Amino acid sequence: MYSNTYNNESFINVRKFIANNEFEKAYNFLKSIGDKCSTWYYLNGISSMNIGYYEEGEESIKKANTMEPQNMEYKKALESYNFYRDDYRDRSNRYNRRRRSDLGGCCCCCCDDCCCGDDCCENCAKLWCLDSCCECFGGDLVSCC
């Protein structure tokens, strides 16, 4: 259905850039090509992601895979991207869940207005909470507030 409008030599050069971790050179070279084919989208996706343009890279790899769904190289790249994205999201969720549970939920026991909830993980918020608890009992942990 789609054809690679550029000769393979252009894409061979881009693949060499990518193999040598020269992702910006590959990206810039690809941007100079006007007509885009599935190979262009695939190579653009790889180079984009490796220089930090994740959204553009994701869209390009998806487009290449849509244009040639039978191409195993494109399919493997999309599966690999999905695996790493999902793994990153899962690790992030586990990390944030652990940080929230380290607080033990509400971080004070004596007054309702100083419950920190899930959003406070920094020492400053913990100190404020402890200071409020101390003030409930007539003490003062931090004298400036």
mmCIF file of C-alpha atoms in Angstrom:
data_model
loop_
_atom_site.group_PDB
_atom_site.id
_atom_site.type_symbol
_atom_site.label_atom_id
_atom_site.label_comp_id
_atom_site.label_asym_id
_atom_site.label_seq_id
_atom_site.Cartn_x
_atom_site.Cartn_y
_atom_site.Cartn_z
ATOM 1 C CA MET A 1 0.000 0.000 0.000
ATOM 2 C CA TYR A 2 2.741 2.484 0.981
ATOM 3 C CA SER A 3 6.092 2.667 -0.679
ATOM 4 C CA ASN A 4 9.416 3.999 0.463
ATOM 5 C CA THR A 5 9.780 7.026 -1.754
ATOM 6 C CA TYR A 6 13.447 7.540 -1.026
ATOM 7 C CA ASN A 7 16.173 5.201 -2.114
ATOM 8 C CA ASN A 8 17.555 2.871 0.480
ATOM 9 C CA GLU A 9 20.867 4.770 0.535
ATOM 10 C CA SER A 10 19.255 7.673 2.411
ATOM 11 C CA PHE A 11 17.812 5.342 4.998
ATOM 12 C CA ILE A 12 21.067 3.374 5.219
ATOM 13 C CA ASN A 13 22.793 6.616 6.226
ATOM 14 C CA VAL A 14 20.135 7.296 8.855
ATOM 15 C CA ARG A 15 20.481 3.760 10.197
ATOM 16 C CA LYS A 16 24.253 4.300 10.452
ATOM 17 C CA PHE A 17 23.674 7.469 12.466
ATOM 18 C CA ILE A 18 21.346 5.562 14.784
ATOM 19 C CA ALA A 19 23.777 2.644 15.123
ATOM 20 C CA ASN A 20 26.489 5.144 16.121
ATOM 21 C CA ASN A 21 24.177 6.839 18.652
ATOM 22 C CA GLU A 22 24.116 9.991 16.532
ATOM 23 C CA PHE A 23 20.406 10.427 17.009
ATOM 24 C CA GLU A 24 20.313 14.193 16.406
ATOM 25 C CA LYS A 25 22.078 13.768 13.052
ATOM 26 C CA ALA A 26 19.558 11.084 12.098
ATOM 27 C CA TYR A 27 16.649 13.243 13.279
ATOM 28 C CA ASN A 28 17.866 16.333 11.403
ATOM 29 C CA PHE A 29 18.550 14.346 8.233
ATOM 30 C CA LEU A 30 15.059 12.878 8.341
ATOM 31 C CA LYS A 31 13.534 16.341 8.784
ATOM 32 C CA SER A 32 15.120 17.370 5.482
ATOM 33 C CA ILE A 33 13.120 14.685 3.656
ATOM 34 C CA GLY A 34 9.752 15.941 2.421
ATOM 35 C CA ASP A 35 7.882 12.781 1.450
ATOM 36 C CA LYS A 36 7.335 10.447 4.338
ATOM 37 C CA CYS A 37 6.980 6.689 4.108
ATOM 38 C CA SER A 38 6.737 3.970 6.742
ATOM 39 C CA THR A 39 10.532 3.648 6.971
ATOM 40 C CA TRP A 40 10.780 7.397 7.515
ATOM 41 C CA TYR A 41 8.259 7.232 10.363
ATOM 42 C CA TYR A 42 10.000 4.268 11.959
ATOM 43 C CA LEU A 43 13.453 5.867 11.839
ATOM 44 C CA ASN A 44 12.031 9.201 12.972
ATOM 45 C CA GLY A 45 10.408 7.447 15.923
ATOM 46 C CA ILE A 46 13.664 5.810 16.980
ATOM 47 C CA SER A 47 15.733 8.983 16.642
ATOM 48 C CA SER A 48 13.056 11.176 18.276
ATOM 49 C CA MET A 49 12.768 9.004 21.346
ATOM 50 C CA ASN A 50 16.508 8.831 21.794
ATOM 51 C CA ILE A 51 16.841 12.607 21.893
ATOM 52 C CA GLY A 52 13.916 12.981 24.279
ATOM 53 C CA TYR A 53 11.010 13.758 21.937
ATOM 54 C CA TYR A 54 8.937 10.895 23.323
ATOM 55 C CA GLU A 55 5.512 11.968 22.082
ATOM 56 C CA GLU A 56 6.760 12.531 18.542
ATOM 57 C CA GLY A 57 8.626 9.230 18.670
ATOM 58 C CA GLU A 58 5.596 7.344 19.882
ATOM 59 C CA GLU A 59 3.369 8.825 17.187
ATOM 60 C CA SER A 60 5.936 8.067 14.470
ATOM 61 C CA ILE A 61 6.378 4.435 15.497
ATOM 62 C CA LYS A 62 2.602 3.990 15.704
ATOM 63 C CA LYS A 63 2.218 5.532 12.242
ATOM 64 C CA ALA A 64 4.905 3.248 10.755
ATOM 65 C CA ASN A 65 3.197 0.243 12.320
ATOM 66 C CA THR A 66 -0.184 1.356 10.972
ATOM 67 C CA MET A 67 1.231 1.855 7.492
ATOM 68 C CA GLU A 68 2.881 -1.586 7.441
ATOM 69 C CA PRO A 69 1.357 -3.761 10.157
ATOM 70 C CA GLN A 70 3.084 -6.868 8.813
ATOM 71 C CA ASN A 71 6.575 -5.349 9.244
ATOM 72 C CA MET A 72 8.128 -7.167 12.192
ATOM 73 C CA GLU A 73 10.759 -4.467 12.803
ATOM 74 C CA TYR A 74 8.060 -1.849 13.312
ATOM 75 C CA LYS A 75 5.904 -4.197 15.352
ATOM 76 C CA LYS A 76 8.836 -5.078 17.622
ATOM 77 C CA ALA A 77 9.689 -1.392 18.115
ATOM 78 C CA LEU A 78 6.095 -0.606 19.092
ATOM 79 C CA GLU A 79 5.937 -3.552 21.490
ATOM 80 C CA SER A 80 9.258 -2.548 23.024
ATOM 81 C CA TYR A 81 8.092 1.044 23.469
ATOM 82 C CA ASN A 82 4.812 -0.109 25.056
ATOM 83 C CA PHE A 83 6.690 -2.442 27.418
ATOM 84 C CA TYR A 84 9.064 0.271 28.627
ATOM 85 C CA ARG A 85 6.285 2.859 28.935
ATOM 86 C CA ASP A 86 4.125 0.485 30.964
ATOM 87 C CA ASP A 87 7.092 -0.636 33.079
ATOM 88 C CA TYR A 88 7.994 3.000 33.815
ATOM 89 C CA ARG A 89 4.385 3.796 34.781
ATOM 90 C CA ASP A 90 4.183 0.732 37.038
ATOM 91 C CA ARG A 91 7.481 1.515 38.770
ATOM 92 C CA SER A 92 6.383 5.118 39.244
ATOM 93 C CA ASN A 93 3.081 4.034 40.785
ATOM 94 C CA ARG A 94 4.825 1.601 43.145
ATOM 95 C CA TYR A 95 7.366 4.236 44.167
ATOM 96 C CA ASN A 96 4.730 6.892 44.835
ATOM 97 C CA ARG A 97 2.495 4.427 46.676
ATOM 98 C CA ARG A 98 5.425 3.464 48.917
ATOM 99 C CA ARG A 99 6.251 7.120 49.608
ATOM 100 C CA ARG A 100 2.636 7.856 50.535
ATOM 101 C CA SER A 101 2.402 4.824 52.807
ATOM 102 C CA ASP A 102 5.634 5.821 54.589
ATOM 103 C CA LEU A 103 3.660 8.711 56.050
ATOM 104 C CA GLY A 104 1.141 6.301 57.501
ATOM 105 C CA GLY A 105 -1.800 8.251 56.125
ATOM 106 C CA CYS A 106 -2.564 11.201 58.348
ATOM 107 C CA CYS A 107 0.613 12.443 59.947
ATOM 108 C CA CYS A 108 -0.806 13.791 63.163
ATOM 109 C CA CYS A 109 -3.161 12.568 65.792
ATOM 110 C CA CYS A 110 -4.437 15.507 67.773
ATOM 111 C CA CYS A 111 -6.031 18.042 65.482
ATOM 112 C CA ASP A 112 -8.181 17.685 62.387
ATOM 113 C CA ASP A 113 -6.829 20.710 60.539
ATOM 114 C CA CYS A 114 -3.277 19.397 60.161
ATOM 115 C CA CYS A 115 -3.928 16.106 58.425
ATOM 116 C CA CYS A 116 -1.397 15.969 55.593
ATOM 117 C CA GLY A 117 -2.931 13.231 53.452
ATOM 118 C CA ASP A 118 -1.241 11.735 50.402
ATOM 119 C CA ASP A 119 0.193 14.952 48.977
ATOM 120 C CA CYS A 120 2.854 15.793 51.522
ATOM 121 C CA CYS A 121 6.085 13.899 51.302
ATOM 122 C CA GLU A 122 8.590 16.590 52.026
ATOM 123 C CA ASN A 123 10.294 17.338 55.325
ATOM 124 C CA CYS A 124 8.812 20.826 55.425
ATOM 125 C CA ALA A 125 5.250 19.501 55.512
ATOM 126 C CA LYS A 126 6.180 16.934 58.155
ATOM 127 C CA LEU A 127 7.738 19.640 60.336
ATOM 128 C CA TRP A 128 4.642 21.816 59.995
ATOM 129 C CA CYS A 129 2.490 18.894 61.032
ATOM 130 C CA LEU A 130 4.680 18.086 64.027
ATOM 131 C CA ASP A 131 4.710 21.757 65.038
ATOM 132 C CA SER A 132 0.899 21.833 64.911
ATOM 133 C CA CYS A 133 0.706 18.732 67.081
ATOM 134 C CA CYS A 134 3.112 20.202 69.614
ATOM 135 C CA GLU A 135 1.076 23.407 69.726
ATOM 136 C CA CYS A 136 -2.045 21.361 70.491
ATOM 137 C CA PHE A 137 -0.328 20.254 73.705
ATOM 138 C CA GLY A 138 1.035 23.712 74.564
ATOM 139 C CA GLY A 139 4.540 23.252 73.122
ATOM 140 C CA ASP A 140 6.229 24.725 70.098
ATOM 141 C CA LEU A 141 8.575 22.768 67.823
ATOM 142 C CA VAL A 142 9.183 25.572 65.325
ATOM 143 C CA SER A 143 9.001 28.976 66.966
ATOM 144 C CA CYS A 144 8.660 31.052 63.802
ATOM 145 C CA CYS A 145 5.210 29.709 62.821
#
